[in-house]
Short mmCIF file of N, CA and C in Angstrom, two decimals:
data_model
loop_
_atom_site.label_atom_id
_atom_site.label_comp_id
_atom_site.label_asym_id
_atom_site.label_seq_id
_atom_site.Cartn_x
_atom_site.Cartn_y
_atom_site.Cartn_z
N GLU A 1 -22.11 -10.37 23.60
CA GLU A 1 -21.73 -9.00 23.80
C GLU A 1 -21.46 -8.69 25.26
N ALA A 2 -21.84 -9.61 26.13
CA ALA A 2 -21.57 -9.40 27.55
C ALA A 2 -20.17 -9.88 27.92
N GLN A 3 -19.48 -10.53 27.00
CA GLN A 3 -18.13 -11.03 27.26
C GLN A 3 -17.08 -9.99 26.87
N ALA A 4 -15.85 -10.25 27.29
CA ALA A 4 -14.75 -9.37 26.90
C ALA A 4 -14.48 -9.51 25.40
N GLY A 5 -13.94 -8.47 24.82
CA GLY A 5 -13.68 -8.47 23.39
C GLY A 5 -12.76 -9.59 22.94
N GLU A 6 -11.78 -9.92 23.77
CA GLU A 6 -10.84 -10.98 23.42
C GLU A 6 -11.54 -12.34 23.36
N VAL A 7 -12.50 -12.55 24.22
CA VAL A 7 -13.23 -13.82 24.25
C VAL A 7 -14.09 -13.95 22.99
N ILE A 8 -14.75 -12.88 22.60
CA ILE A 8 -15.58 -12.90 21.39
C ILE A 8 -14.69 -13.11 20.17
N GLU A 9 -13.53 -12.48 20.17
CA GLU A 9 -12.59 -12.62 19.05
C GLU A 9 -12.14 -14.07 18.89
N VAL A 10 -11.79 -14.70 19.97
CA VAL A 10 -11.37 -16.10 19.92
C VAL A 10 -12.52 -16.99 19.44
N GLY A 11 -13.73 -16.70 19.90
CA GLY A 11 -14.89 -17.48 19.49
C GLY A 11 -15.17 -17.35 18.00
N LEU A 12 -15.09 -16.13 17.47
CA LEU A 12 -15.32 -15.91 16.04
C LEU A 12 -14.25 -16.59 15.19
N ASN A 13 -13.00 -16.50 15.63
CA ASN A 13 -11.92 -17.16 14.89
C ASN A 13 -12.06 -18.68 14.92
N THR A 14 -12.53 -19.21 16.04
CA THR A 14 -12.75 -20.65 16.14
C THR A 14 -13.88 -21.09 15.22
N ILE A 15 -14.95 -20.33 15.20
CA ILE A 15 -16.07 -20.64 14.31
C ILE A 15 -15.62 -20.58 12.85
N ARG A 16 -14.80 -19.60 12.51
CA ARG A 16 -14.30 -19.49 11.14
C ARG A 16 -13.48 -20.71 10.74
N GLU A 17 -12.60 -21.16 11.62
CA GLU A 17 -11.77 -22.33 11.31
C GLU A 17 -12.61 -23.60 11.18
N ILE A 18 -13.64 -23.73 11.98
CA ILE A 18 -14.52 -24.89 11.87
C ILE A 18 -15.30 -24.83 10.57
N CYS A 19 -15.74 -23.64 10.19
CA CYS A 19 -16.52 -23.48 8.95
C CYS A 19 -15.67 -23.70 7.70
N VAL A 20 -14.38 -23.45 7.79
CA VAL A 20 -13.51 -23.73 6.65
C VAL A 20 -13.49 -25.23 6.36
N ARG A 21 -13.52 -26.03 7.41
CA ARG A 21 -13.48 -27.48 7.24
C ARG A 21 -14.84 -28.06 6.86
N SER A 22 -15.91 -27.48 7.38
CA SER A 22 -17.26 -27.97 7.08
C SER A 22 -18.17 -26.75 6.93
N ILE A 23 -18.37 -26.32 5.71
CA ILE A 23 -19.01 -25.03 5.42
C ILE A 23 -20.50 -25.01 5.75
N ASN A 24 -21.15 -26.15 5.81
CA ASN A 24 -22.60 -26.20 6.00
C ASN A 24 -23.04 -26.15 7.46
N ILE A 25 -22.18 -25.73 8.34
CA ILE A 25 -22.51 -25.70 9.76
C ILE A 25 -23.48 -24.58 10.09
N LEU A 26 -23.24 -23.38 9.55
CA LEU A 26 -24.07 -22.22 9.87
C LEU A 26 -25.17 -22.05 8.83
N ASN A 27 -26.33 -21.57 9.29
CA ASN A 27 -27.38 -21.20 8.34
C ASN A 27 -27.35 -19.68 8.16
N GLU A 28 -28.26 -19.16 7.34
CA GLU A 28 -28.25 -17.73 7.01
C GLU A 28 -28.44 -16.84 8.24
N ASP A 29 -29.35 -17.23 9.12
CA ASP A 29 -29.63 -16.41 10.30
C ASP A 29 -28.43 -16.36 11.25
N GLU A 30 -27.81 -17.49 11.48
CA GLU A 30 -26.65 -17.53 12.37
C GLU A 30 -25.49 -16.73 11.79
N LEU A 31 -25.29 -16.86 10.48
CA LEU A 31 -24.22 -16.11 9.84
C LEU A 31 -24.50 -14.61 9.88
N ALA A 32 -25.75 -14.22 9.74
CA ALA A 32 -26.11 -12.80 9.82
C ALA A 32 -25.85 -12.26 11.23
N ASP A 33 -26.14 -13.06 12.25
CA ASP A 33 -25.87 -12.64 13.62
C ASP A 33 -24.37 -12.45 13.85
N LEU A 34 -23.57 -13.40 13.36
CA LEU A 34 -22.13 -13.31 13.56
C LEU A 34 -21.51 -12.20 12.73
N SER A 35 -22.04 -11.95 11.55
CA SER A 35 -21.48 -10.88 10.72
C SER A 35 -21.84 -9.50 11.28
N GLY A 36 -22.81 -9.44 12.16
CA GLY A 36 -23.15 -8.18 12.81
C GLY A 36 -22.05 -7.66 13.72
N PHE A 37 -21.12 -8.52 14.11
CA PHE A 37 -20.00 -8.10 14.94
C PHE A 37 -18.97 -7.29 14.17
N ARG A 38 -19.14 -7.10 12.87
CA ARG A 38 -18.17 -6.34 12.09
C ARG A 38 -18.16 -4.87 12.48
N LYS A 39 -19.18 -4.40 13.18
CA LYS A 39 -19.23 -3.01 13.65
C LYS A 39 -19.03 -2.91 15.15
N PHE A 40 -18.45 -3.94 15.74
CA PHE A 40 -18.19 -3.96 17.18
C PHE A 40 -17.08 -2.98 17.52
N LYS A 41 -17.11 -2.42 18.72
CA LYS A 41 -16.15 -1.38 19.07
C LYS A 41 -14.73 -1.91 19.29
N HIS A 42 -14.58 -3.17 19.62
CA HIS A 42 -13.26 -3.78 19.81
C HIS A 42 -12.70 -4.16 18.44
N LYS A 43 -11.52 -3.67 18.12
CA LYS A 43 -10.95 -3.84 16.78
C LYS A 43 -10.73 -5.30 16.42
N GLY A 44 -10.29 -6.11 17.37
CA GLY A 44 -10.04 -7.53 17.10
C GLY A 44 -11.31 -8.29 16.76
N VAL A 45 -12.41 -7.93 17.42
CA VAL A 45 -13.69 -8.58 17.14
C VAL A 45 -14.18 -8.21 15.75
N ALA A 46 -14.05 -6.94 15.39
CA ALA A 46 -14.47 -6.50 14.06
C ALA A 46 -13.65 -7.18 12.98
N GLN A 47 -12.36 -7.34 13.21
CA GLN A 47 -11.49 -8.00 12.24
C GLN A 47 -11.83 -9.48 12.12
N ALA A 48 -12.14 -10.14 13.22
CA ALA A 48 -12.51 -11.55 13.18
C ALA A 48 -13.84 -11.74 12.44
N ALA A 49 -14.77 -10.82 12.62
CA ALA A 49 -16.05 -10.91 11.90
C ALA A 49 -15.85 -10.69 10.41
N ARG A 50 -15.00 -9.74 10.04
CA ARG A 50 -14.71 -9.53 8.61
C ARG A 50 -14.00 -10.74 8.01
N SER A 51 -13.17 -11.38 8.78
CA SER A 51 -12.49 -12.59 8.32
C SER A 51 -13.50 -13.71 8.06
N LEU A 52 -14.49 -13.85 8.92
CA LEU A 52 -15.54 -14.85 8.72
C LEU A 52 -16.35 -14.52 7.46
N ILE A 53 -16.66 -13.25 7.26
CA ILE A 53 -17.40 -12.83 6.06
C ILE A 53 -16.60 -13.15 4.81
N ASN A 54 -15.30 -12.85 4.82
CA ASN A 54 -14.46 -13.13 3.66
C ASN A 54 -14.36 -14.62 3.38
N THR A 55 -14.35 -15.42 4.42
CA THR A 55 -14.33 -16.87 4.23
C THR A 55 -15.59 -17.33 3.51
N TYR A 56 -16.73 -16.82 3.93
CA TYR A 56 -17.98 -17.20 3.28
C TYR A 56 -18.11 -16.59 1.89
N ARG A 57 -17.48 -15.46 1.63
CA ARG A 57 -17.48 -14.91 0.27
C ARG A 57 -16.82 -15.87 -0.70
N GLU A 58 -15.78 -16.54 -0.26
CA GLU A 58 -15.06 -17.47 -1.12
C GLU A 58 -15.75 -18.82 -1.21
N LEU A 59 -16.26 -19.33 -0.10
CA LEU A 59 -16.72 -20.71 -0.06
C LEU A 59 -18.21 -20.88 -0.34
N HIS A 60 -19.05 -20.00 0.20
CA HIS A 60 -20.51 -20.17 0.06
C HIS A 60 -21.20 -18.81 0.15
N PRO A 61 -21.07 -17.97 -0.89
CA PRO A 61 -21.59 -16.60 -0.81
C PRO A 61 -23.11 -16.52 -0.78
N GLN A 62 -23.83 -17.59 -1.12
CA GLN A 62 -25.29 -17.54 -1.11
C GLN A 62 -25.83 -17.34 0.30
N LEU A 63 -25.08 -17.73 1.31
CA LEU A 63 -25.56 -17.57 2.69
C LEU A 63 -25.44 -16.13 3.19
N LEU A 64 -24.58 -15.34 2.59
CA LEU A 64 -24.40 -13.97 3.04
C LEU A 64 -25.52 -13.07 2.53
N HIS A 65 -25.77 -12.02 3.29
CA HIS A 65 -26.72 -10.99 2.84
C HIS A 65 -26.16 -10.34 1.59
N ARG A 66 -27.03 -9.87 0.73
CA ARG A 66 -26.62 -9.32 -0.56
C ARG A 66 -25.58 -8.21 -0.42
N SER A 67 -25.68 -7.40 0.60
CA SER A 67 -24.75 -6.29 0.76
C SER A 67 -23.37 -6.76 1.23
N LEU A 68 -23.25 -7.97 1.74
CA LEU A 68 -21.98 -8.47 2.24
C LEU A 68 -21.26 -9.39 1.26
N ARG A 69 -21.89 -9.75 0.16
CA ARG A 69 -21.31 -10.73 -0.76
C ARG A 69 -20.08 -10.21 -1.48
N GLY A 70 -20.06 -8.97 -1.84
CA GLY A 70 -18.96 -8.46 -2.64
C GLY A 70 -19.29 -8.55 -4.12
N LYS A 71 -18.56 -7.81 -4.89
CA LYS A 71 -18.85 -7.70 -6.32
C LYS A 71 -18.64 -9.02 -7.06
N GLU A 72 -17.52 -9.68 -6.82
CA GLU A 72 -17.20 -10.91 -7.54
C GLU A 72 -18.19 -12.02 -7.24
N ALA A 73 -18.54 -12.18 -5.97
CA ALA A 73 -19.47 -13.24 -5.59
C ALA A 73 -20.87 -12.96 -6.13
N THR A 74 -21.30 -11.71 -6.11
CA THR A 74 -22.61 -11.36 -6.64
C THR A 74 -22.69 -11.63 -8.14
N MET A 75 -21.63 -11.30 -8.85
CA MET A 75 -21.62 -11.55 -10.29
C MET A 75 -21.60 -13.05 -10.59
N ALA A 76 -20.87 -13.81 -9.80
CA ALA A 76 -20.82 -15.26 -10.00
C ALA A 76 -22.18 -15.90 -9.73
N ILE A 77 -22.89 -15.41 -8.74
CA ILE A 77 -24.22 -15.94 -8.44
C ILE A 77 -25.19 -15.60 -9.56
N SER A 78 -25.11 -14.37 -10.07
CA SER A 78 -26.04 -13.97 -11.13
C SER A 78 -25.77 -14.74 -12.43
N ARG A 79 -24.52 -15.12 -12.68
CA ARG A 79 -24.20 -15.90 -13.86
C ARG A 79 -24.47 -17.38 -13.66
N GLY A 80 -24.69 -17.79 -12.42
CA GLY A 80 -24.94 -19.19 -12.12
C GLY A 80 -23.68 -20.01 -11.94
N GLU A 81 -22.56 -19.36 -11.72
CA GLU A 81 -21.29 -20.06 -11.57
C GLU A 81 -21.03 -20.52 -10.14
N ALA A 82 -21.68 -19.91 -9.19
CA ALA A 82 -21.45 -20.23 -7.78
C ALA A 82 -22.32 -21.42 -7.40
N ALA A 83 -21.69 -22.57 -7.22
CA ALA A 83 -22.42 -23.77 -6.84
C ALA A 83 -22.34 -23.96 -5.33
N GLU A 84 -23.38 -24.52 -4.75
CA GLU A 84 -23.36 -24.77 -3.32
C GLU A 84 -22.39 -25.89 -3.02
N PRO A 85 -21.63 -25.76 -1.93
CA PRO A 85 -20.69 -26.82 -1.59
C PRO A 85 -21.40 -28.09 -1.16
N LEU A 86 -20.82 -29.20 -1.50
CA LEU A 86 -21.41 -30.50 -1.15
C LEU A 86 -20.88 -30.96 0.19
N TYR A 87 -21.72 -31.65 0.93
CA TYR A 87 -21.31 -32.19 2.21
C TYR A 87 -20.28 -33.29 2.00
N GLY A 88 -19.16 -33.21 2.71
CA GLY A 88 -18.14 -34.23 2.64
C GLY A 88 -17.19 -34.08 1.47
N ALA A 89 -17.34 -33.03 0.70
CA ALA A 89 -16.46 -32.86 -0.47
C ALA A 89 -15.25 -32.03 -0.13
#
């Protein structure tokens, strides 16, 4: 938060691209910290944080806080359809 908004935005987008390739990089606490940027005052940072949240909604919604999962992911988890991604798959 001590950096310029553009720097944080680039960092969040970079983390998102790395997580798309290897989803098991972040744990729940780290993802919660990064998703907290969705209410940041700089519009680009907030958009990058929402993009990271949406990526995890599709790939591994169990790591997101219940309020951030979305309706489809929550229903899939409750039905048992959402499987954890395998390393190297």
